[in-house]
PDB file of C-alpha atoms in Angstrom:
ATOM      1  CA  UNK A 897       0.000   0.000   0.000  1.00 68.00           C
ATOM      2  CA  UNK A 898       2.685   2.118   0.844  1.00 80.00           C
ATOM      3  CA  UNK A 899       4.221   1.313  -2.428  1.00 81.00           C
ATOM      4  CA  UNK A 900       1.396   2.647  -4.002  1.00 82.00           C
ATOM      5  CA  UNK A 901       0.630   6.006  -2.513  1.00 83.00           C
ATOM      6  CA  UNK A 902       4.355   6.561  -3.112  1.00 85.00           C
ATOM      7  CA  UNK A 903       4.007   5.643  -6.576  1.00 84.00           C
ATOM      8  CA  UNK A 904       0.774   7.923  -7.081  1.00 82.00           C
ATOM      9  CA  UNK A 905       2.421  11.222  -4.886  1.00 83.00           C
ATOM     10  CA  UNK A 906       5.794  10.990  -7.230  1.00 84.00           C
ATOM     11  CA  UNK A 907       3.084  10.682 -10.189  1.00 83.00           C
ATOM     12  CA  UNK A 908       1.467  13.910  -9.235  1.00 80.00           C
ATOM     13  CA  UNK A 909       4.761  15.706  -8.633  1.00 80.00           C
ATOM     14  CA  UNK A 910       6.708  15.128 -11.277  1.00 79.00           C
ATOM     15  CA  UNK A 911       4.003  14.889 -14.471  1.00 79.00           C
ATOM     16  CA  UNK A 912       0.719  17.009 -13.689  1.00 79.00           C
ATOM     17  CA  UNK A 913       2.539  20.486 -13.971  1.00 77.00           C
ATOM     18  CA  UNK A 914       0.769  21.056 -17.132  1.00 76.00           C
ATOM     19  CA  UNK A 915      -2.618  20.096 -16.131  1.00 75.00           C
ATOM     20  CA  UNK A 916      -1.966  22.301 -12.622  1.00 78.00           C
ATOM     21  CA  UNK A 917      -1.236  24.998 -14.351  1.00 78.00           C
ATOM     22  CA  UNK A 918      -3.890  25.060 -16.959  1.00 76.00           C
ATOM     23  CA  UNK A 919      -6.571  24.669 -13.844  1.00 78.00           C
ATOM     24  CA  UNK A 920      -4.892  27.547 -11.868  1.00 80.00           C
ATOM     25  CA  UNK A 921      -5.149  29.518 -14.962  1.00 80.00           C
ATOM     26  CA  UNK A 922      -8.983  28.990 -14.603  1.00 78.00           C
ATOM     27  CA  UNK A 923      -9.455  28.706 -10.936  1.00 78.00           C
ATOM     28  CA  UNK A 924     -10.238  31.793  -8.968  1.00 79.00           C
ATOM     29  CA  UNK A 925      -7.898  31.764  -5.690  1.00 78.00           C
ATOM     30  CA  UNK A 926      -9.336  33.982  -3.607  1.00 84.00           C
ATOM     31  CA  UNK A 927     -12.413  32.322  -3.669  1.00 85.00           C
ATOM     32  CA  UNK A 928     -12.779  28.769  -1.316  1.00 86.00           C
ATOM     33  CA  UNK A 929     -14.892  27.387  -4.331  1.00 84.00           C
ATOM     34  CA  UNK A 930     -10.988  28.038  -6.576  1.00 81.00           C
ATOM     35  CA  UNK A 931      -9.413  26.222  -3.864  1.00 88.00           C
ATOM     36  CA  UNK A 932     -12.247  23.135  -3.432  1.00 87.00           C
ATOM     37  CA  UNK A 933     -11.680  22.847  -7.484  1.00 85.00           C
ATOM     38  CA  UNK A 934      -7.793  22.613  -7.409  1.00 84.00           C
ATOM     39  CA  UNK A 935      -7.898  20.087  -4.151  1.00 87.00           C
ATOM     40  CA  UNK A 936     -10.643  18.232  -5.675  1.00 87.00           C
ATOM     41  CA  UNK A 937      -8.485  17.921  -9.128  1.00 83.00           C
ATOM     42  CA  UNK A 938      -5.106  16.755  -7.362  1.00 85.00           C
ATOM     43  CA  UNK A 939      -7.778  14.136  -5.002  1.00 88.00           C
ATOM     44  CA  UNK A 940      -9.216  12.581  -8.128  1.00 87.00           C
ATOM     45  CA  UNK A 941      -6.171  11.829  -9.574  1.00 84.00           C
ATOM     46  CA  UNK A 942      -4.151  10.485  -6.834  1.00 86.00           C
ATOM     47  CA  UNK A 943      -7.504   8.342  -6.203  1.00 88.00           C
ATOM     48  CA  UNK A 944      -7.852   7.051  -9.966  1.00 87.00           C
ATOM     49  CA  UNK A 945      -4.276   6.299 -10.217  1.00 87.00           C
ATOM     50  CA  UNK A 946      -4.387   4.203  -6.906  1.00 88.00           C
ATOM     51  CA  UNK A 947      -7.060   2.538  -7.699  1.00 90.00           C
ATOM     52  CA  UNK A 948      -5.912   1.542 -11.018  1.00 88.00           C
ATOM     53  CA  UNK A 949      -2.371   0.589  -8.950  1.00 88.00           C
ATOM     54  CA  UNK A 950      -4.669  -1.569  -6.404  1.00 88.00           C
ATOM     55  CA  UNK A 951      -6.483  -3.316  -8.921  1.00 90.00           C
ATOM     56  CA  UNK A 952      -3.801  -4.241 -11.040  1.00 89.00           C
ATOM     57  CA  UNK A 953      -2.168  -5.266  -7.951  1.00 88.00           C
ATOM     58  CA  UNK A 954      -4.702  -7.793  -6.351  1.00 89.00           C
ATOM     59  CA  UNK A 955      -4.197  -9.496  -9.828  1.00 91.00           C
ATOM     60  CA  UNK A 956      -0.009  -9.675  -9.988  1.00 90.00           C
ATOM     61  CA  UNK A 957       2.529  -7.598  -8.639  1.00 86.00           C
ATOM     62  CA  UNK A 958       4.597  -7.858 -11.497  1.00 91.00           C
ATOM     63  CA  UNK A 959       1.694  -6.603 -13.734  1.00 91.00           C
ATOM     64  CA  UNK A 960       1.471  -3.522 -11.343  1.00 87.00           C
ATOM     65  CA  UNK A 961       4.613  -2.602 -11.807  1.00 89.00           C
ATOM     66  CA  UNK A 962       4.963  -2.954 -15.556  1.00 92.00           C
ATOM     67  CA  UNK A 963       1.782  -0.939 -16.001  1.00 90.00           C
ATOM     68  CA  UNK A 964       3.338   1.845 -13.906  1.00 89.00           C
ATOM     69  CA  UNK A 965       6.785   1.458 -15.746  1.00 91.00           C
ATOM     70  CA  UNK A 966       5.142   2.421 -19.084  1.00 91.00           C
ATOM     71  CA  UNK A 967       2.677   4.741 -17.509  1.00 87.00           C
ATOM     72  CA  UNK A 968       5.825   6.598 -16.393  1.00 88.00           C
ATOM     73  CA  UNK A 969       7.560   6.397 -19.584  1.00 90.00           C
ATOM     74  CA  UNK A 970       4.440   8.272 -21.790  1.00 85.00           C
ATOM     75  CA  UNK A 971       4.156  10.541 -19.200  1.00 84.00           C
ATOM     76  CA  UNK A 972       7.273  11.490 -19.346  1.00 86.00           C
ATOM     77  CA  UNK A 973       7.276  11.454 -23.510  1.00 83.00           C
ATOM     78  CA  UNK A 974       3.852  13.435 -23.076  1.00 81.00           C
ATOM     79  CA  UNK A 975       5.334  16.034 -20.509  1.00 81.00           C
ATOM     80  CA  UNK A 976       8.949  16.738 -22.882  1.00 84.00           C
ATOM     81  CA  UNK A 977       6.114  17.273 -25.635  1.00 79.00           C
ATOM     82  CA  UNK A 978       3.952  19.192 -23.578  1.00 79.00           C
ATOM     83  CA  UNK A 979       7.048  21.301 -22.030  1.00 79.00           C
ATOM     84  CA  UNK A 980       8.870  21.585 -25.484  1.00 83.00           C
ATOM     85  CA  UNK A 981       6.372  22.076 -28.367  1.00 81.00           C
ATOM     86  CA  UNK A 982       3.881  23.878 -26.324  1.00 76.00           C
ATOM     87  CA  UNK A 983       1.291  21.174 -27.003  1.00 72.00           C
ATOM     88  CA  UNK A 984      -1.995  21.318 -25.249  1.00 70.00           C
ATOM     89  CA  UNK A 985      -4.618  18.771 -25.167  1.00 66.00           C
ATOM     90  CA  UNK A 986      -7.258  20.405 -26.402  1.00 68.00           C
ATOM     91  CA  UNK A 987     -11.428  18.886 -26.794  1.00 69.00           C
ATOM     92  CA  UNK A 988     -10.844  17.475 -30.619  1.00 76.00           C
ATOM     93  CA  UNK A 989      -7.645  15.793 -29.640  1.00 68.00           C
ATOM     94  CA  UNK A 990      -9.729  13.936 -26.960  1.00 61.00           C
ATOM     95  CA  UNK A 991     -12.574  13.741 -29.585  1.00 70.00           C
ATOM     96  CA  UNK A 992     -10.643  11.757 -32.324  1.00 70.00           C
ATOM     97  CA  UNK A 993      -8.905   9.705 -29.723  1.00 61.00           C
TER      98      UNK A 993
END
């Protein structure tokens, strides 16, 4: 378990800069309700990614772990495209996908 919340924290730190900062840009700070949105965002994904870890664990460790290996290594292709290019994910990206 531990394992896992490690796994999720590191995933939050080091790849959802983009994301973070598109939501701040949209978020009104000086308002609780800005604050509730931009907790709520950062809870949902830590919860979705350890619950996708959990599952995928109850059926094999090693399975775990190779899903989070190449989970790691698009987000990290994703974020040096993101970072680089100036790419942003934008409503017909996700459409066509």
């Amino acid at each position: 378990m531990s394992f896992t919340a490690a796994v999720c924290v590191f995933t939050l730190a080091a790849f959802q800069a983009p994301l973070l900062s598109y939501a701040l840009r949209f978020s009104d700070l000086h308002t609780v309700e800005g604050w509730v949105q931009i907790l709520s965002l950062q809870v949902l994904q830590f919860c979705l990614f350890a619950a996708l870890a959990c599952i995928l664990a109850t059926i094999a460790l090693w399975l775990m772990k190779t899903v989070v290996a190449v989970l790691f290594i698009v987000n990290a292709v994703a974020l040096y495209f993101m970072l680089t290019y100036g790419i942003e994910i934008d409503r017909t990206m996700v459409g066509n996908i």
